[in-house]
PDB file of C-alpha atoms in Angstrom:
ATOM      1  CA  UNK A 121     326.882  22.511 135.674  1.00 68.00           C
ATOM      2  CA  UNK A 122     325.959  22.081 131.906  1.00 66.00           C
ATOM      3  CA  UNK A 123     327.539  19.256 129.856  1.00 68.00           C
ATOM      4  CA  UNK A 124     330.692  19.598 128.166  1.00 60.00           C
ATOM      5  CA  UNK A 125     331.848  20.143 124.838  1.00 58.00           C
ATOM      6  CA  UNK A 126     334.965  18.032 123.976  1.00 53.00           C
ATOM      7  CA  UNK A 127     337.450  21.168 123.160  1.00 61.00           C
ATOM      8  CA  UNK A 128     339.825  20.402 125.695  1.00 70.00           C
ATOM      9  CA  UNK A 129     340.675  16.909 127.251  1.00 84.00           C
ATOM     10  CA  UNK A 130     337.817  15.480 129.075  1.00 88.00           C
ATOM     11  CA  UNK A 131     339.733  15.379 132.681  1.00 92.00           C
ATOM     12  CA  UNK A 132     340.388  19.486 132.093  1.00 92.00           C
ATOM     13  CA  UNK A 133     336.915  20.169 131.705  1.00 92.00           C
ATOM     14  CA  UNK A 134     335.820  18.045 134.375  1.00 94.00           C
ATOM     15  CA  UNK A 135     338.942  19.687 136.427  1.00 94.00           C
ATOM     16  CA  UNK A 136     337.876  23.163 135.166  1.00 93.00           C
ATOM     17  CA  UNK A 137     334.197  22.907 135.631  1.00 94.00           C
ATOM     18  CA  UNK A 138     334.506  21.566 139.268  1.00 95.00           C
ATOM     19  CA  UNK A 139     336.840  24.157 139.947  1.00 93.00           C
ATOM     20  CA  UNK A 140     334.265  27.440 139.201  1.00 91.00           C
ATOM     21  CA  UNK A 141     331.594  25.324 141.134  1.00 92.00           C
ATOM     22  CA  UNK A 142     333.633  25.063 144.043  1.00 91.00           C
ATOM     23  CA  UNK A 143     334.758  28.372 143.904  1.00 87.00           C
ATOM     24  CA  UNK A 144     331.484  29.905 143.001  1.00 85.00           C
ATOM     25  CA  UNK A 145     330.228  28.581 146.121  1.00 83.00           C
ATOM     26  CA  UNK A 146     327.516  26.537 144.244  1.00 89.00           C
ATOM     27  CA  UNK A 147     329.359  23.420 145.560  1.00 90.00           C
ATOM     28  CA  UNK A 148     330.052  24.734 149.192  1.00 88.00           C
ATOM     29  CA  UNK A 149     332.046  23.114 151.707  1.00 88.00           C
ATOM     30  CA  UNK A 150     331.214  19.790 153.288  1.00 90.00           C
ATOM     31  CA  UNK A 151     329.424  18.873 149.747  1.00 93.00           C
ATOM     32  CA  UNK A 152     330.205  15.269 149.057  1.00 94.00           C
ATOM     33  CA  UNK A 153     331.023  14.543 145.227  1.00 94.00           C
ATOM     34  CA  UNK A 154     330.165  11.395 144.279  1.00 91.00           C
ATOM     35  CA  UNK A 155     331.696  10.095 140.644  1.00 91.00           C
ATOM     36  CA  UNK A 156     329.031   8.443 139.613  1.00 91.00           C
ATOM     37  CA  UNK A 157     326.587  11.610 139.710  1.00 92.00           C
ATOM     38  CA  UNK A 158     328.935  14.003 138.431  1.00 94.00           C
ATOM     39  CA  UNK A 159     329.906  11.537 135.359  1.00 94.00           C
ATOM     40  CA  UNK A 160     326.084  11.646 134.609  1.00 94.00           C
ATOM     41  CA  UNK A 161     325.731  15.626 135.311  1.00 93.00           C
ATOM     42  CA  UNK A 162     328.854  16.286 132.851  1.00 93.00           C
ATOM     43  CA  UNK A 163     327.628  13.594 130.403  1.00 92.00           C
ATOM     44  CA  UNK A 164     331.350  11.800 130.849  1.00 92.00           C
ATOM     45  CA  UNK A 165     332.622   8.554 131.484  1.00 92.00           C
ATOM     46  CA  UNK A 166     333.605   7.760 135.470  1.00 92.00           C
ATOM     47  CA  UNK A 167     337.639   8.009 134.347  1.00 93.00           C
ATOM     48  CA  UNK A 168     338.219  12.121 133.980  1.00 93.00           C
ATOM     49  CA  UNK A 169     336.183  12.946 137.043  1.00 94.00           C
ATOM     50  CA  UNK A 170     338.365  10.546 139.268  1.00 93.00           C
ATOM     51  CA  UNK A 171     341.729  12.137 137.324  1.00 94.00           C
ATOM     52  CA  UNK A 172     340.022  15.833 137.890  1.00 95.00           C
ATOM     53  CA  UNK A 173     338.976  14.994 141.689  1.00 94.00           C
ATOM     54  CA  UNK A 174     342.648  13.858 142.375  1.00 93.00           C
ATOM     55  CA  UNK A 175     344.006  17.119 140.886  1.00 93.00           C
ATOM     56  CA  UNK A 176     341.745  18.837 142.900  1.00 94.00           C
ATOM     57  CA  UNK A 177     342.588  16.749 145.717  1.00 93.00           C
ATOM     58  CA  UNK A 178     346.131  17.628 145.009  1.00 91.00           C
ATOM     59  CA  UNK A 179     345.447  21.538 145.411  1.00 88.00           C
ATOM     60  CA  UNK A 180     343.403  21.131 148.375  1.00 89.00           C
ATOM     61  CA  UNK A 181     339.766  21.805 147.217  1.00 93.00           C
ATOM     62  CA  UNK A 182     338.426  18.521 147.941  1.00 94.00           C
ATOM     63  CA  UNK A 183     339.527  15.464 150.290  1.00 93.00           C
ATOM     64  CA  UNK A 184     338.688  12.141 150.965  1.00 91.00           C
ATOM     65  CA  UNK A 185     335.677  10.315 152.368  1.00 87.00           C
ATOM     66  CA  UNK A 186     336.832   6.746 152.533  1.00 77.00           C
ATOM     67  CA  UNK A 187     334.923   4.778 150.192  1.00 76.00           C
ATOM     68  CA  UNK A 188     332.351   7.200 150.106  1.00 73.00           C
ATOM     69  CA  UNK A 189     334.417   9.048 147.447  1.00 84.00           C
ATOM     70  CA  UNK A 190     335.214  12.960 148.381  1.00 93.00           C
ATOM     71  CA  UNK A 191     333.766  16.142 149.816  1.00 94.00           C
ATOM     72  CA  UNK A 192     334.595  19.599 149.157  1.00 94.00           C
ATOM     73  CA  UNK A 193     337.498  20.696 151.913  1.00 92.00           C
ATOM     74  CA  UNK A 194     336.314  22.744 154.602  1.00 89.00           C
ATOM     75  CA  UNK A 195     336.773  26.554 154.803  1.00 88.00           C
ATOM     76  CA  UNK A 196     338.030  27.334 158.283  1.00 88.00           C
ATOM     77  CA  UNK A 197     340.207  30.068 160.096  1.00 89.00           C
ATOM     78  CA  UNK A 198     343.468  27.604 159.665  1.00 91.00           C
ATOM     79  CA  UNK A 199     343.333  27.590 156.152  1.00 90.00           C
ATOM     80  CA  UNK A 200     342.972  31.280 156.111  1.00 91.00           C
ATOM     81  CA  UNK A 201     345.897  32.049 157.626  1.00 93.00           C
ATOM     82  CA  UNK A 202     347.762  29.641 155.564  1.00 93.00           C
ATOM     83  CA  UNK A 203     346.347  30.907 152.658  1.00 93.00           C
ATOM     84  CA  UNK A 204     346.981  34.344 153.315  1.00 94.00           C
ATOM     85  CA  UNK A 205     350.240  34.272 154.609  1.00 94.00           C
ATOM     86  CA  UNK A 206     351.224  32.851 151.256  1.00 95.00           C
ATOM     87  CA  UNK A 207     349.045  35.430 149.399  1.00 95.00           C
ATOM     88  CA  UNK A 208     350.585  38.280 151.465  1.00 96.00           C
ATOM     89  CA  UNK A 209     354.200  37.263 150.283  1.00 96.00           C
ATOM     90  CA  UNK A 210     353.004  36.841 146.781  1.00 97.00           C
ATOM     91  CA  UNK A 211     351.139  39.976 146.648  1.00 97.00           C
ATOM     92  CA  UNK A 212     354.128  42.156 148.470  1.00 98.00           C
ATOM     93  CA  UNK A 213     356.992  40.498 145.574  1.00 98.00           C
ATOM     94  CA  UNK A 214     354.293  41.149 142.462  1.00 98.00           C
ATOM     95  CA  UNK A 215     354.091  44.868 143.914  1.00 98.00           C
ATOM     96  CA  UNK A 216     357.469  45.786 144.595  1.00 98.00           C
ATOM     97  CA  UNK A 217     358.516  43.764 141.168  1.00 98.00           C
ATOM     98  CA  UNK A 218     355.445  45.894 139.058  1.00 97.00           C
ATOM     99  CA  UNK A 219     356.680  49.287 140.394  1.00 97.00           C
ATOM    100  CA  UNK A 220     360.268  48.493 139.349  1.00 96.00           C
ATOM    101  CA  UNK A 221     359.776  46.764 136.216  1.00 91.00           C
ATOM    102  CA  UNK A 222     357.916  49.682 134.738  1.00 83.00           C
ATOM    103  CA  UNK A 223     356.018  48.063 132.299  1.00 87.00           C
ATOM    104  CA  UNK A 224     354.595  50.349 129.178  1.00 90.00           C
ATOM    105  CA  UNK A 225     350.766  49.678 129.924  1.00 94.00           C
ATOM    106  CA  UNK A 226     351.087  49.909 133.891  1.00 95.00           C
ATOM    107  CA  UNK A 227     349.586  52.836 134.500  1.00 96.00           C
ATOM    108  CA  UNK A 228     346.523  52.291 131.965  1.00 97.00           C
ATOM    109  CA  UNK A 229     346.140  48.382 133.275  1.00 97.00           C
ATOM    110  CA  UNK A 230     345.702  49.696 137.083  1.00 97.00           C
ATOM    111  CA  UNK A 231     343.386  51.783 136.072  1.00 97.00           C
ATOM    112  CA  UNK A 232     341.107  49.484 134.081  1.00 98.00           C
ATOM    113  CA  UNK A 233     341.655  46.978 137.026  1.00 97.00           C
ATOM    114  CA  UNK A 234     340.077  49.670 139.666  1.00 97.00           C
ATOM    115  CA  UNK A 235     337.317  50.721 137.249  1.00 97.00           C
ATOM    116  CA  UNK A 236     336.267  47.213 136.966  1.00 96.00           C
ATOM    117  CA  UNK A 237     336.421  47.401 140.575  1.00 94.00           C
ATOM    118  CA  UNK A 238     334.691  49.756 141.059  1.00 92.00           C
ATOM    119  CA  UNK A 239     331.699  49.180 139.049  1.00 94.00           C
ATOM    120  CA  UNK A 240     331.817  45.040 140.844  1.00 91.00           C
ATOM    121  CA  UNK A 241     331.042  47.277 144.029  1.00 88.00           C
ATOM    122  CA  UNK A 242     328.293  49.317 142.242  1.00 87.00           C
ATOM    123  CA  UNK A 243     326.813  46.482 140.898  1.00 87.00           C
ATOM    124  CA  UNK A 244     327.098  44.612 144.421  1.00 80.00           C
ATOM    125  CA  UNK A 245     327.141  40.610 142.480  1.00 85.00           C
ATOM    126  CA  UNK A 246     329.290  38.479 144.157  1.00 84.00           C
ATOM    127  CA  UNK A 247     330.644  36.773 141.629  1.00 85.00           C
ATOM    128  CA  UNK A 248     331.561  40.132 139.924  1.00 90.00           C
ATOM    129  CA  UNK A 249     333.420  41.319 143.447  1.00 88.00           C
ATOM    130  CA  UNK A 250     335.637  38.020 143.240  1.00 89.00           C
ATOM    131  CA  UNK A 251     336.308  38.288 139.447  1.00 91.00           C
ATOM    132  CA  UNK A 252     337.314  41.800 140.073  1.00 94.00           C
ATOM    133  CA  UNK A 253     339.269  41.479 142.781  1.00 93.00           C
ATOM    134  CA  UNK A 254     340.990  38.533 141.499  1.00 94.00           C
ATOM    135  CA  UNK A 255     342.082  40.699 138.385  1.00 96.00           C
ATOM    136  CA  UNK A 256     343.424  43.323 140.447  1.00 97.00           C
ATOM    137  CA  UNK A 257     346.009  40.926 141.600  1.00 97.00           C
ATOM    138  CA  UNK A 258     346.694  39.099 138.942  1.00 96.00           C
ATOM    139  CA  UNK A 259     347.276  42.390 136.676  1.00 97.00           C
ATOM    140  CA  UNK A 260     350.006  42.975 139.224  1.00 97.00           C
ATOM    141  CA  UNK A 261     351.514  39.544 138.777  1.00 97.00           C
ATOM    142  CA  UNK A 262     351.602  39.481 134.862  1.00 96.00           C
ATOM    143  CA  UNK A 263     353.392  43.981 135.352  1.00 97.00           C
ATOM    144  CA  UNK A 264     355.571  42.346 137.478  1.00 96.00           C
ATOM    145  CA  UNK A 265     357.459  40.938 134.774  1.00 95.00           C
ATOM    146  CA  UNK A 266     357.791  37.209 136.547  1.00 96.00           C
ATOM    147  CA  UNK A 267     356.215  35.213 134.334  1.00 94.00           C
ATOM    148  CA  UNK A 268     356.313  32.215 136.838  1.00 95.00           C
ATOM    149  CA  UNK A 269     354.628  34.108 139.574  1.00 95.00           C
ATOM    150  CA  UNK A 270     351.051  33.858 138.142  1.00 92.00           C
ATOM    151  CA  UNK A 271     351.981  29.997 138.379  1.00 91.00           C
ATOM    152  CA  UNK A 272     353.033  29.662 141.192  1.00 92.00           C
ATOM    153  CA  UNK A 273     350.504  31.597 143.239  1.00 93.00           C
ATOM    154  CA  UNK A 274     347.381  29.294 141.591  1.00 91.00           C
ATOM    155  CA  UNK A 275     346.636  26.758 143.987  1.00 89.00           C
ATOM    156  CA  UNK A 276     346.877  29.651 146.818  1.00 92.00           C
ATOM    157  CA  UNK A 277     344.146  31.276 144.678  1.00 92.00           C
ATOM    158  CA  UNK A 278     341.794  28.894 144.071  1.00 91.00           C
ATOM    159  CA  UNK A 279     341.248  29.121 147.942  1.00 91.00           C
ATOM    160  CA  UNK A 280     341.172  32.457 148.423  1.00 91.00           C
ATOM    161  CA  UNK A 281     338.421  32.583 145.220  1.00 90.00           C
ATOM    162  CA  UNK A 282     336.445  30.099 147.708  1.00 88.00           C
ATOM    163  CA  UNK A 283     336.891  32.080 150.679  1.00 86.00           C
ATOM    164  CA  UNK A 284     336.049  34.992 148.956  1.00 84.00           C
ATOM    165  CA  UNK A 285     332.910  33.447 147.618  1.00 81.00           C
ATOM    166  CA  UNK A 286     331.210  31.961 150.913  1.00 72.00           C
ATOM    167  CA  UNK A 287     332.548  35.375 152.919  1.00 72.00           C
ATOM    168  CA  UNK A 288     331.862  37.866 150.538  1.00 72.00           C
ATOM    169  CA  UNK A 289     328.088  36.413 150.690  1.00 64.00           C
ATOM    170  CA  UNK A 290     327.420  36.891 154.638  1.00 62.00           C
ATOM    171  CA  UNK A 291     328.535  40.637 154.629  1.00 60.00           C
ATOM    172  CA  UNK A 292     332.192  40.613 154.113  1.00 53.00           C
ATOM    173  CA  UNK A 293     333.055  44.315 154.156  1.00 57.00           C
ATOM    174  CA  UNK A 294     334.200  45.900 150.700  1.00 59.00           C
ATOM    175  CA  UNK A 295     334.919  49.787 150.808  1.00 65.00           C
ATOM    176  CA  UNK A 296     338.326  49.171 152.458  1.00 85.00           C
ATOM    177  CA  UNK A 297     339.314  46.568 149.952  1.00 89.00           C
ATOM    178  CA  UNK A 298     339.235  48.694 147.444  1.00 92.00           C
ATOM    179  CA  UNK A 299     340.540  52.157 149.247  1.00 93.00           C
ATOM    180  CA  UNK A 300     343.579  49.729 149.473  1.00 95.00           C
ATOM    181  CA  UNK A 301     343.774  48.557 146.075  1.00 97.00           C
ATOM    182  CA  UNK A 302     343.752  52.016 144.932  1.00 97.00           C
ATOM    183  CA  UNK A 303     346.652  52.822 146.838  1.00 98.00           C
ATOM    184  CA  UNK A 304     348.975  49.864 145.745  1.00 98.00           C
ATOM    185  CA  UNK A 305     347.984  51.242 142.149  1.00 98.00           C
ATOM    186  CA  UNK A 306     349.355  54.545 143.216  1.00 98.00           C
ATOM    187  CA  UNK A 307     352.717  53.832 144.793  1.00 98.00           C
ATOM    188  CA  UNK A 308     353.376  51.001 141.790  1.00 98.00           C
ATOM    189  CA  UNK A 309     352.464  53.804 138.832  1.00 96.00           C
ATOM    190  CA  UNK A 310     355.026  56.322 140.698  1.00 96.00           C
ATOM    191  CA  UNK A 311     357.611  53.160 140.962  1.00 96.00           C
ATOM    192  CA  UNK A 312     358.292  53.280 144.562  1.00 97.00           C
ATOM    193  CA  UNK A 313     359.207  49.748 145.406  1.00 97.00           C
ATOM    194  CA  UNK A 314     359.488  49.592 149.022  1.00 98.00           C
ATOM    195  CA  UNK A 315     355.946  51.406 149.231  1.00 98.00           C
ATOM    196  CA  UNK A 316     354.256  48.975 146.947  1.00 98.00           C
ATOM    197  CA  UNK A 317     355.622  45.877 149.193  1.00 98.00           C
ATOM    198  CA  UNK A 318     354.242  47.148 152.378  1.00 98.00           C
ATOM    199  CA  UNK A 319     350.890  48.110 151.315  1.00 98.00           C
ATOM    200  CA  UNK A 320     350.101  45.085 149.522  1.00 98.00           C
ATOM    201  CA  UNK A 321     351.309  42.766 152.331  1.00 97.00           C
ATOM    202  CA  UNK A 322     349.343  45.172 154.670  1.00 96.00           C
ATOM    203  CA  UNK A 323     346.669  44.625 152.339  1.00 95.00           C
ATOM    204  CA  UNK A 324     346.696  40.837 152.444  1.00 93.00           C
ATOM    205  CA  UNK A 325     347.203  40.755 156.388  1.00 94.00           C
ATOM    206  CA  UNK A 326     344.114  43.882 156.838  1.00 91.00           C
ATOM    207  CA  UNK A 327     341.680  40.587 154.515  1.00 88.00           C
ATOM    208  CA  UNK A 328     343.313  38.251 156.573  1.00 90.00           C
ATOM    209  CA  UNK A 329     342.075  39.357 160.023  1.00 89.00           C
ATOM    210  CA  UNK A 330     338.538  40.619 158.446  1.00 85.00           C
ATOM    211  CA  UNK A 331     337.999  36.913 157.234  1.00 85.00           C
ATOM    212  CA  UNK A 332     339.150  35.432 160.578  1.00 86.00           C
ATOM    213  CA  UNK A 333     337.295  37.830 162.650  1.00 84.00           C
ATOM    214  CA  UNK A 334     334.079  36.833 160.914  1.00 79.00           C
ATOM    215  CA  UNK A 335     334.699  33.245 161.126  1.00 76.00           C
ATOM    216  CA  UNK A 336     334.842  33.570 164.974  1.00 70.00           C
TER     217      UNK A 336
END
């Protein structure tokens, strides 16, 4: 982490600098964060890291060690589930809302999505397969015409950009991610609802069980 530059409030840069470490997988689970050594690594005073560990704490990214200060939460098959079950019900309204909404750049937006896609899996980076993927979904969200859904689905996301990270890493398969992108694309650029729905919550279960399976 490099020091910060004073654009934003100090306890959102702390917040959002924490937040692509943990996610990144360059703080991994089980890390302890201690305030003293992060104040001195971000070149800040002891007060925003505390404020941007207990927003963190909030969102479930980190929890408490006592008086030893925190750790970064663990990634385990539990929180998968949980995770994903709220990501498959996100994923299946955004869908369904995107192919009925029929926004005036959907068709060109999916497409850019999948060719960014597409080149992450050329490329093989990890980091490039998360961002990717993330912006697949989150396309979906902002066609969908909800402007709260984006929102609401953030914490859920920050954990499944850490799962994706550490999972991703040890072999995670990726062809079938994106054969099942491509298909939400297709049933939300010829607006059929119902079609949309199903694949994308068959999407999110299909990761689900893939992540779990590994883990075990």
């Amino acid at each position: 982490m490099e020091p910060l530059s004073g654009r934003k409030s100090l306890t959102d840069e702390v917040h959002d600098r924490l937040v692509d470490a943990l996610c990144s997988g360059a703080l991994p689970p089980g890390t302890p964060l201690r305030q003293e050594a992060i104040a001195e690594e971000l070149n800040v005073s002891r007060q925003p890291v505390l404020q941007a560990l207990g927003l963190l704490r909030r969102d479930g990214l980190v929890e408490p060690m006592g008086r030893r200060g925190y750790r970064v939460a663990p990634v385990d098959s539990e929180l998968v589930r949980h995770v994903y079950d709220l990501r498959e019900a996100f994923d299946g309204l955004g869908a369904r809302l995107a192919a009925e909404t029929k926004a005036s750049d959907r068709e060109s937006a999916l497409r850019a999505a999948i060719q960014q896609g597409h080149h992450a899996l050329g490329s093989g980076d990890t980091a490039e397969l998360v961002a990717a993927d993330v912006a697949f979904h989150q396309t979906i969200y902002r066609l969908s015409g909800n402007p709260l859904l984006p929102e609401a689905s953030a914490a859920v996301w920050l954990q499944i950009r850490r799962v994706m990270h550490a999972y991703i890493q040890i072999g995670y398969p990726r062809d079938p991610i994106w054969t099942e992108h491509q298909a939400i694309a297709d049933a939300i650029c010829v607006g059929d609802g119902p079609l949309a729905e199903k694949l994308a919550r068959d999407h999110g279960r299909n990761a689900r069980d893939r992540l779990v399976s590994r883990m075990q």
